[in-house]
PDB file of C-alpha atoms in Angstrom:
ATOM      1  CA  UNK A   1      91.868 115.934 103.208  1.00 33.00           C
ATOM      2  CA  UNK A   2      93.449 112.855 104.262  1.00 37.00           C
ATOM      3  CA  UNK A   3      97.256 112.700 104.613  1.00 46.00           C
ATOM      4  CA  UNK A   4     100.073 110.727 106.743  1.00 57.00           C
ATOM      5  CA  UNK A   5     102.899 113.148 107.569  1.00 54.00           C
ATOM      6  CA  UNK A   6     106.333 113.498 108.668  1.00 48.00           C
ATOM      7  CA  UNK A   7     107.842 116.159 110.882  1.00 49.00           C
ATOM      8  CA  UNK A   8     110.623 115.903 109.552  1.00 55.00           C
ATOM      9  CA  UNK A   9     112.241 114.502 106.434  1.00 84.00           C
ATOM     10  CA  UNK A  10     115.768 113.705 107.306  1.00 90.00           C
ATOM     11  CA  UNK A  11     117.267 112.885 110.784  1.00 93.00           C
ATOM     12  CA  UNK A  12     120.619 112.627 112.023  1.00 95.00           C
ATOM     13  CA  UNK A  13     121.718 110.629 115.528  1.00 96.00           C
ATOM     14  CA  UNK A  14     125.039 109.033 117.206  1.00 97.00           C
ATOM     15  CA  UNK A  15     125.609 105.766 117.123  1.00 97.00           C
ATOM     16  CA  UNK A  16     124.075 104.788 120.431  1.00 97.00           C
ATOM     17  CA  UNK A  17     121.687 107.520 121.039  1.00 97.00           C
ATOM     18  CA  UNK A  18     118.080 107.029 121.142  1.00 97.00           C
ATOM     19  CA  UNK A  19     116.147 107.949 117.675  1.00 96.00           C
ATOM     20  CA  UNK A  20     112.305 109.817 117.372  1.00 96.00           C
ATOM     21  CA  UNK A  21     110.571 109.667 114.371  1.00 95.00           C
ATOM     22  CA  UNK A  22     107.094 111.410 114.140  1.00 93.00           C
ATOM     23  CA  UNK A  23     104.292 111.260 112.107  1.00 92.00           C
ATOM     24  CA  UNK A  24     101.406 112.968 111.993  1.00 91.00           C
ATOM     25  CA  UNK A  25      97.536 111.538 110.433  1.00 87.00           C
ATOM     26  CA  UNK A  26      94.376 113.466 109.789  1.00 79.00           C
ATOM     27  CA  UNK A  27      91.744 110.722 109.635  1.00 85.00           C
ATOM     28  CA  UNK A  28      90.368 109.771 112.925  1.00 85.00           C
ATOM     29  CA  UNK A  29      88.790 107.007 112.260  1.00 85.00           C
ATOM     30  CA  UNK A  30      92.216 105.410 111.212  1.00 88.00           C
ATOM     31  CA  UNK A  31      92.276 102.260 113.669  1.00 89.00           C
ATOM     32  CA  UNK A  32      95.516 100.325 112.378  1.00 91.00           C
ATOM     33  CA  UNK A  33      99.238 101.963 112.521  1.00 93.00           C
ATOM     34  CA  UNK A  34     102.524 100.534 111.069  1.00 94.00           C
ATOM     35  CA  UNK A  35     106.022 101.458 110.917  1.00 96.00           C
ATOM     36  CA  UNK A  36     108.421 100.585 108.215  1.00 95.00           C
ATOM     37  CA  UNK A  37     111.860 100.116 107.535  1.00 96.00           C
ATOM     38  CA  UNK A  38     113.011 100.907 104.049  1.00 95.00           C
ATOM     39  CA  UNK A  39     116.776 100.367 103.321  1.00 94.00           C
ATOM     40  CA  UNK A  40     118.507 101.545 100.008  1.00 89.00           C
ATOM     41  CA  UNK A  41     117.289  99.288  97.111  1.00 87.00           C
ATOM     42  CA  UNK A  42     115.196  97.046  99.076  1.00 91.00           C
ATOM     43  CA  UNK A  43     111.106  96.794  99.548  1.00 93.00           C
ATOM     44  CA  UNK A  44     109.530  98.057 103.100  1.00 94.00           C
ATOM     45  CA  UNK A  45     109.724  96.434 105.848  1.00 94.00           C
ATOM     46  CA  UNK A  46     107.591  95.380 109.005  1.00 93.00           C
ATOM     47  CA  UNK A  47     108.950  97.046 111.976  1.00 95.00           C
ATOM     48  CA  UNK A  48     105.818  96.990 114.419  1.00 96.00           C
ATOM     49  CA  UNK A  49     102.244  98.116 114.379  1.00 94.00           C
ATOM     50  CA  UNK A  50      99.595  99.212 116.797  1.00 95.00           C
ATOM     51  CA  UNK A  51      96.113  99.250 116.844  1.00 93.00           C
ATOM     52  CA  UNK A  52      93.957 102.257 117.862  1.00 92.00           C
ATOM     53  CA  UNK A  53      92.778 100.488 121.389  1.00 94.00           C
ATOM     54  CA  UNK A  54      96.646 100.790 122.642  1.00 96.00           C
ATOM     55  CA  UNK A  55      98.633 103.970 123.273  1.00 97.00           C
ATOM     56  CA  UNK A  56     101.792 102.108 122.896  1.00 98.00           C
ATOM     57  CA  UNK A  57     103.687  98.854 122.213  1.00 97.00           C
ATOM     58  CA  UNK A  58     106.905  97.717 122.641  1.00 97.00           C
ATOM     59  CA  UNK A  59     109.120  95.423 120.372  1.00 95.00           C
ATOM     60  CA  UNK A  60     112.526  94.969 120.601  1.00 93.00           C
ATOM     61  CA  UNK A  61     114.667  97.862 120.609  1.00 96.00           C
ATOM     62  CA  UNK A  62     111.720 100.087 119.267  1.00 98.00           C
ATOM     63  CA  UNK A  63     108.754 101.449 120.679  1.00 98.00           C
ATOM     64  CA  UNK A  64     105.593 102.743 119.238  1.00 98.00           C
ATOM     65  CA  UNK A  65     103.468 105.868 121.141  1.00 98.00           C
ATOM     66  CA  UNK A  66     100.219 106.594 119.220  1.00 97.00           C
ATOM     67  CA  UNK A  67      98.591 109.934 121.035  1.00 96.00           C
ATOM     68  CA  UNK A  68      94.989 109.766 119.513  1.00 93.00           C
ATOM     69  CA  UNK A  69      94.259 113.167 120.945  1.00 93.00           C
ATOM     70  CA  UNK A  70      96.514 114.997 118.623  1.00 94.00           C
ATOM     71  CA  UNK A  71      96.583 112.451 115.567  1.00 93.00           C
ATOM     72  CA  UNK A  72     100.556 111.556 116.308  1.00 94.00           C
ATOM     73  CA  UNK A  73     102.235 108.371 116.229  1.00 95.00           C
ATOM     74  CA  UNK A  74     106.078 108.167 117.062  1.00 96.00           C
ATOM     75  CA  UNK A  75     109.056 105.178 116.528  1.00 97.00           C
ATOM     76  CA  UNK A  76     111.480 105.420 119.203  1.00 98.00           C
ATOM     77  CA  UNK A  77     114.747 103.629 118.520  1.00 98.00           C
ATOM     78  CA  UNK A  78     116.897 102.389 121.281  1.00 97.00           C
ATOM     79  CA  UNK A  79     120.605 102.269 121.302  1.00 97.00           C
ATOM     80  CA  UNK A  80     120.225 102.805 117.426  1.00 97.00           C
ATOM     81  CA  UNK A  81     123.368 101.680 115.313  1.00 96.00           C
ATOM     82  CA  UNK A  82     124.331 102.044 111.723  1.00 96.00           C
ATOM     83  CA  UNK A  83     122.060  99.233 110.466  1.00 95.00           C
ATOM     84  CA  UNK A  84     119.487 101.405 111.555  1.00 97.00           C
ATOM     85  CA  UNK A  85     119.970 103.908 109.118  1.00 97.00           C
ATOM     86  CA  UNK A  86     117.260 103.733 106.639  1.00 96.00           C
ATOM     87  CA  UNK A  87     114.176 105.413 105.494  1.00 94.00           C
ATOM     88  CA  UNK A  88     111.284 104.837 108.250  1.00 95.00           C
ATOM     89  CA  UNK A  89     107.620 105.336 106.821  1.00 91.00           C
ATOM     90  CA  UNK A  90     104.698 105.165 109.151  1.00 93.00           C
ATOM     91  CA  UNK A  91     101.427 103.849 107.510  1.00 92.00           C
ATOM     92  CA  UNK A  92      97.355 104.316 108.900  1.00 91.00           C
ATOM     93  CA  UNK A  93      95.225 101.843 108.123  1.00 84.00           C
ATOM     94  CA  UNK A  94      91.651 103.869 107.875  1.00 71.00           C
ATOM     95  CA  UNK A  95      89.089 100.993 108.444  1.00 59.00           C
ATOM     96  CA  UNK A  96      89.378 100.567 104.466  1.00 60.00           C
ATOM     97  CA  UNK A  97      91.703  97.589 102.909  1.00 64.00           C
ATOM     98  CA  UNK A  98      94.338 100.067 101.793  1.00 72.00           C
ATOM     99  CA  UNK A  99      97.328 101.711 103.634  1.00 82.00           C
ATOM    100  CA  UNK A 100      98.133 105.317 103.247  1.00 85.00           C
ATOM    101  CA  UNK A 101     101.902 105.840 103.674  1.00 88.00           C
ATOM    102  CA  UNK A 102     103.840 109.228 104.371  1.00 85.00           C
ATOM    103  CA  UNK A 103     106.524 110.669 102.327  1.00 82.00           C
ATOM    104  CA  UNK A 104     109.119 109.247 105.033  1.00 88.00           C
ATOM    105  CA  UNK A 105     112.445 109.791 107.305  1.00 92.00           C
ATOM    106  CA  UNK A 106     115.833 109.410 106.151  1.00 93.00           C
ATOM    107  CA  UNK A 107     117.384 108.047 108.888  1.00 96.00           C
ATOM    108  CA  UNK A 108     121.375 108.645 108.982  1.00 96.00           C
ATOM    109  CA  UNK A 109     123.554 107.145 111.875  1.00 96.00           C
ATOM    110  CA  UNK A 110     126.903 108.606 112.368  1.00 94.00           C
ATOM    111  CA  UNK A 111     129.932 106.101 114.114  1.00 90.00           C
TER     112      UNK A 111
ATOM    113  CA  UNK B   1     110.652  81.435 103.131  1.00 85.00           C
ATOM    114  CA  UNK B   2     107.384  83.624 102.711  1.00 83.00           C
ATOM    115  CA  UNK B   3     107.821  86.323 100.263  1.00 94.00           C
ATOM    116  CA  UNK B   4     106.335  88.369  97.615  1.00 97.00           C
ATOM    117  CA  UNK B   5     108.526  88.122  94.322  1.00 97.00           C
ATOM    118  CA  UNK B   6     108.428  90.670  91.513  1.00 97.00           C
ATOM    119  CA  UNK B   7     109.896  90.600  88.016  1.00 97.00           C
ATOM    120  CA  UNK B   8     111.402  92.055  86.257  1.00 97.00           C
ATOM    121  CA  UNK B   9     113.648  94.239  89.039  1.00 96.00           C
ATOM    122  CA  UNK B  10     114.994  96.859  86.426  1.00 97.00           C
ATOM    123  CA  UNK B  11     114.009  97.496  83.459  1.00 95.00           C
ATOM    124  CA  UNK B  12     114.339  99.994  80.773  1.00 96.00           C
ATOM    125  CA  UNK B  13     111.649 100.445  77.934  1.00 95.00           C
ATOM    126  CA  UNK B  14     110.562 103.006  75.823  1.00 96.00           C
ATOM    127  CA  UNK B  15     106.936 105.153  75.075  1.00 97.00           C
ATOM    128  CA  UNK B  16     104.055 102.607  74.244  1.00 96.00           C
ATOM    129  CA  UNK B  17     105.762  99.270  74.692  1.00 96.00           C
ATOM    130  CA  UNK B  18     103.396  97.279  76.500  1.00 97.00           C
ATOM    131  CA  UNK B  19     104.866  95.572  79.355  1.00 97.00           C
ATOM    132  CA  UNK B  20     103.536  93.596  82.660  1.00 98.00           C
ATOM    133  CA  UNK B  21     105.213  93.451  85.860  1.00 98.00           C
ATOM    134  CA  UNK B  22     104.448  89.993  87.450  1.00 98.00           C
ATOM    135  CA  UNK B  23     103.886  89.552  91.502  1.00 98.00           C
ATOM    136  CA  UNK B  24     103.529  86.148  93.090  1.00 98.00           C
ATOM    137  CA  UNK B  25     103.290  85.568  96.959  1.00 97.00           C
ATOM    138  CA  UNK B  26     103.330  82.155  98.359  1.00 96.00           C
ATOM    139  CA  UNK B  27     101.848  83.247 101.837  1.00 95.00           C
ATOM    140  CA  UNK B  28      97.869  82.242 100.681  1.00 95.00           C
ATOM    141  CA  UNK B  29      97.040  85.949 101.509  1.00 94.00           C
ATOM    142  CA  UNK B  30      93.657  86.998 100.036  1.00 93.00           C
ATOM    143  CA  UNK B  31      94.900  90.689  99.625  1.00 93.00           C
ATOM    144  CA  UNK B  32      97.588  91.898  97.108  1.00 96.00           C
ATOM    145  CA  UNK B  33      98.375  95.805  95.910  1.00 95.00           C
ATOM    146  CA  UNK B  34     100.523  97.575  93.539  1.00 97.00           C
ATOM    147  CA  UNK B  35     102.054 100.546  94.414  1.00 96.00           C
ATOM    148  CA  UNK B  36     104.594 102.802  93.234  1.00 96.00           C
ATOM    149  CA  UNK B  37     106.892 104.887  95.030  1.00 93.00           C
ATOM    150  CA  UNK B  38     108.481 108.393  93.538  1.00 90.00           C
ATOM    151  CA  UNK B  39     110.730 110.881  95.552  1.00 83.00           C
ATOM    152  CA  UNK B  40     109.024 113.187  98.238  1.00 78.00           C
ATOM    153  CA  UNK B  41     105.435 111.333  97.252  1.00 81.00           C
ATOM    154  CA  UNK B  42     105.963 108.043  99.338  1.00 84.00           C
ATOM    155  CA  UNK B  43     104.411 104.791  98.303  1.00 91.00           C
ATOM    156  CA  UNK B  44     100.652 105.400  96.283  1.00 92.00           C
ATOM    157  CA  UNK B  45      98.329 102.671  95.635  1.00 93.00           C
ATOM    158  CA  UNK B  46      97.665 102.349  92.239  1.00 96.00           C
ATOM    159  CA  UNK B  47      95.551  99.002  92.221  1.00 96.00           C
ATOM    160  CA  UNK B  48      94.314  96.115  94.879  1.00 94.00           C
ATOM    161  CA  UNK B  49      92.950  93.458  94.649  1.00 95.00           C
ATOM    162  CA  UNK B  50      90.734  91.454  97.678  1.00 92.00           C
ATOM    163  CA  UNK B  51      90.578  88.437  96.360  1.00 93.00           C
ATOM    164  CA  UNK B  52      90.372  86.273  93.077  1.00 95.00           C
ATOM    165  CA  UNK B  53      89.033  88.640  90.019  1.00 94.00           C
ATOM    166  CA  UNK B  54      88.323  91.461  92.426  1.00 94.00           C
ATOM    167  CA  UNK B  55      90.007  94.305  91.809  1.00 96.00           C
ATOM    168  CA  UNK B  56      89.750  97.899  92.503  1.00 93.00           C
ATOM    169  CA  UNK B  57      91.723 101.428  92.157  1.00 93.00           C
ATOM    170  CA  UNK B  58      93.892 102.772  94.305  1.00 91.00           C
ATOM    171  CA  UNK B  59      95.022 106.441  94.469  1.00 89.00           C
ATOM    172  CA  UNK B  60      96.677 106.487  90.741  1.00 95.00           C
ATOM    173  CA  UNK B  61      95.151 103.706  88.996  1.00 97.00           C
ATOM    174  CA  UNK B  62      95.526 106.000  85.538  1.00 97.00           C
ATOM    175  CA  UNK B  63      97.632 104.013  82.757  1.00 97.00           C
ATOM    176  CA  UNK B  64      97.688 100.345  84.473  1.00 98.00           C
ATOM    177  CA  UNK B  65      95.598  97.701  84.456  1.00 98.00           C
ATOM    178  CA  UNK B  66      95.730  94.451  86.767  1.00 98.00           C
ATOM    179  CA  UNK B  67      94.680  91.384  86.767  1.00 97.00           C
ATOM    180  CA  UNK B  68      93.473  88.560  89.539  1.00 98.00           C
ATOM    181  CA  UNK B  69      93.285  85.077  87.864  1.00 97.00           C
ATOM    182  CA  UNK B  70      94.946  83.012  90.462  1.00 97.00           C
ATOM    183  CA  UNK B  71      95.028  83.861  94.519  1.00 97.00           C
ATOM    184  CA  UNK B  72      99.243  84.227  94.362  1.00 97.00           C
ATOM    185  CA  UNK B  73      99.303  86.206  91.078  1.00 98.00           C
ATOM    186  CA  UNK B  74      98.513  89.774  90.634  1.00 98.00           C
ATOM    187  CA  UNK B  75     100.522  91.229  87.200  1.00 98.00           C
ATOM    188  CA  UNK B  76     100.644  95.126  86.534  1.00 98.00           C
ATOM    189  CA  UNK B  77     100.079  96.145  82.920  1.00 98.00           C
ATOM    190  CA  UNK B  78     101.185  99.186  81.039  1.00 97.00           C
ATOM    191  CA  UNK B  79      99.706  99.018  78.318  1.00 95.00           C
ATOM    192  CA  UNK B  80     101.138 101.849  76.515  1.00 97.00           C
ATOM    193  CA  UNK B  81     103.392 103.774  78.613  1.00 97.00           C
ATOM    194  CA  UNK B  82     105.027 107.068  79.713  1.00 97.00           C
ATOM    195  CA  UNK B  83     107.975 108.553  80.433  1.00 97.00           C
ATOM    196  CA  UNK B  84     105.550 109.679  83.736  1.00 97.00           C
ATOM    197  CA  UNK B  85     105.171 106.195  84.964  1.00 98.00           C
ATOM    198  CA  UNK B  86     108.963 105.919  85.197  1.00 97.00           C
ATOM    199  CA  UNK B  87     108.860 105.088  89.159  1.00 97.00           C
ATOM    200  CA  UNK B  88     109.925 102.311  91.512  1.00 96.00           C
ATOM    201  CA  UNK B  89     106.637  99.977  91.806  1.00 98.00           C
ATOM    202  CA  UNK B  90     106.130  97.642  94.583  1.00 97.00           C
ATOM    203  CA  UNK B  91     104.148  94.816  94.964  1.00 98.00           C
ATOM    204  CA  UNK B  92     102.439  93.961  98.231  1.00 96.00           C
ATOM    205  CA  UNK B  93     100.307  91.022 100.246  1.00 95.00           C
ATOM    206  CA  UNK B  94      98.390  91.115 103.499  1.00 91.00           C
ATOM    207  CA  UNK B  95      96.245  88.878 105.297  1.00 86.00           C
ATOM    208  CA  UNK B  96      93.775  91.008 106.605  1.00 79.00           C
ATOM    209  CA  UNK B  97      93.814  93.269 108.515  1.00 77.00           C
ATOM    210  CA  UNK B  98      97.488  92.607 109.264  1.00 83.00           C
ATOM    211  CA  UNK B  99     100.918  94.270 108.069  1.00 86.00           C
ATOM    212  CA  UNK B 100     101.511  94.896 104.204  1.00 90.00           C
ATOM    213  CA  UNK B 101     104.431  92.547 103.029  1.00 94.00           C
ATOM    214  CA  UNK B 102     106.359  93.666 100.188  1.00 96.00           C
ATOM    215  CA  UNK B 103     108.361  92.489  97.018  1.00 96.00           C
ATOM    216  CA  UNK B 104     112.288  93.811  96.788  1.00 95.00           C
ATOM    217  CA  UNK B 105     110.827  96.616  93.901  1.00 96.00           C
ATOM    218  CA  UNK B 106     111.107  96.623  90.565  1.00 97.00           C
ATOM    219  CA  UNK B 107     112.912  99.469  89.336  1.00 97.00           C
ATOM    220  CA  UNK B 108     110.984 100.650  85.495  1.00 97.00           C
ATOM    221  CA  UNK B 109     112.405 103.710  82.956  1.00 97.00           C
ATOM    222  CA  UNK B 110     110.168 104.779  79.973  1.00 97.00           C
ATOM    223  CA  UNK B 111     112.037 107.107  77.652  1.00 96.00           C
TER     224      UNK B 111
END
């Protein structure tokens, strides 16, 4: 069936360090991709998105990759620091008006 | 400021008190959805709505109703609830087929 996944539910990174956070989709014809930021108490928000004709796009600090081969999309966070930590969803868009989310990331940023 | 506003943000009722959860955006965006979001399970759709008194279900539509009167409203009724719709719900706006822009949460408890 469809899903949106997450390697991984929690990750853990220096202040400073780069960040990866993968997801993994199932439907193919999926042509819309979104990251999210989620901090404690507070709705989603817009990080960057890509659309299925690009393999990757660049905002500032982060960084999507979308590998339509294998169904993967990754957020790479430059530099991150502790505002960063946060819960990080990515969400497919599969040519229909809704969004199917994954279960997300905990992000955690140590000083 | 454009932004999607939900109220109440907590609240605490109790089996079969019917309550509504109002959602107003003031971004003119055709496209509003409720969703709610429950540990491990991510954000589900439970309604949408594509325009004025079009709605449709989402993924859990079971126990809610909505309703599409004006273009920035789009309430979420329980009409009789559960302690199993005790969840974080979100509200949500898009122009399509851009990103999905939230409302802060609203927080419910059914005992």
């Amino acid at each position: 069936g469809e899903s949106v996944g997450l390697h991984l539910p929690t990750l853990s990174v220096q202040e400073g360090d780069n960040s990866i956070i993968n997801c993994a989709y199932s439907n193919s014809a999926s042509d819309y991709f979104i990251w999210y930021k989620q901090e404690s108490g507070k709705g989603p928000q817009f990080i960057i998105d890509i659309r299925s004709n690009m393999d990757k796009r660049q905002g500032q600090r982060v960084t999507v990759l979308l590998n339509k081969t294998v169904k993967h999309l990754s957020l790479q966070i430059a530099a991150t620091q502790p505002g960063d930590s946060a819960v990080y969803f990515c969400a497919e868009n599969p040519r229909r008006v809704d969004m199917r989310f994954g279960a997300g990331t905990r992000l955690t940023v140590k000083p | 400021e454009a932004q999607v506003t939900q109220n109440p943000r907590y609240l605490i009722t109790v089996t079969g008190k019917k309550l509504t959860v109002t959602c107003s955006q003031n971004m003119n965006h055709e496209y509003m959805s409720w969703y709610r979001q429950d540990p491990g399970l991510g954000l589900r759709q439970i309604y949408y709505s594509m325009n004025v008194e079009v709605t449709d279900k989402g993924d859990v539509p079971e126990g809610y109703k909505v309703s599409r009167k004006e273009k920035r409203n789009f309430p979420l009724i329980l009409e009789s609830p559960s302690p199993n719709q005790t969840s974080l719900y979100f509200c949500a706006s898009r122009l399509l087929p851009g990103e999905l822009f939230f409302g802060e949460g609203s927080r419910l408890t059914v005992l």
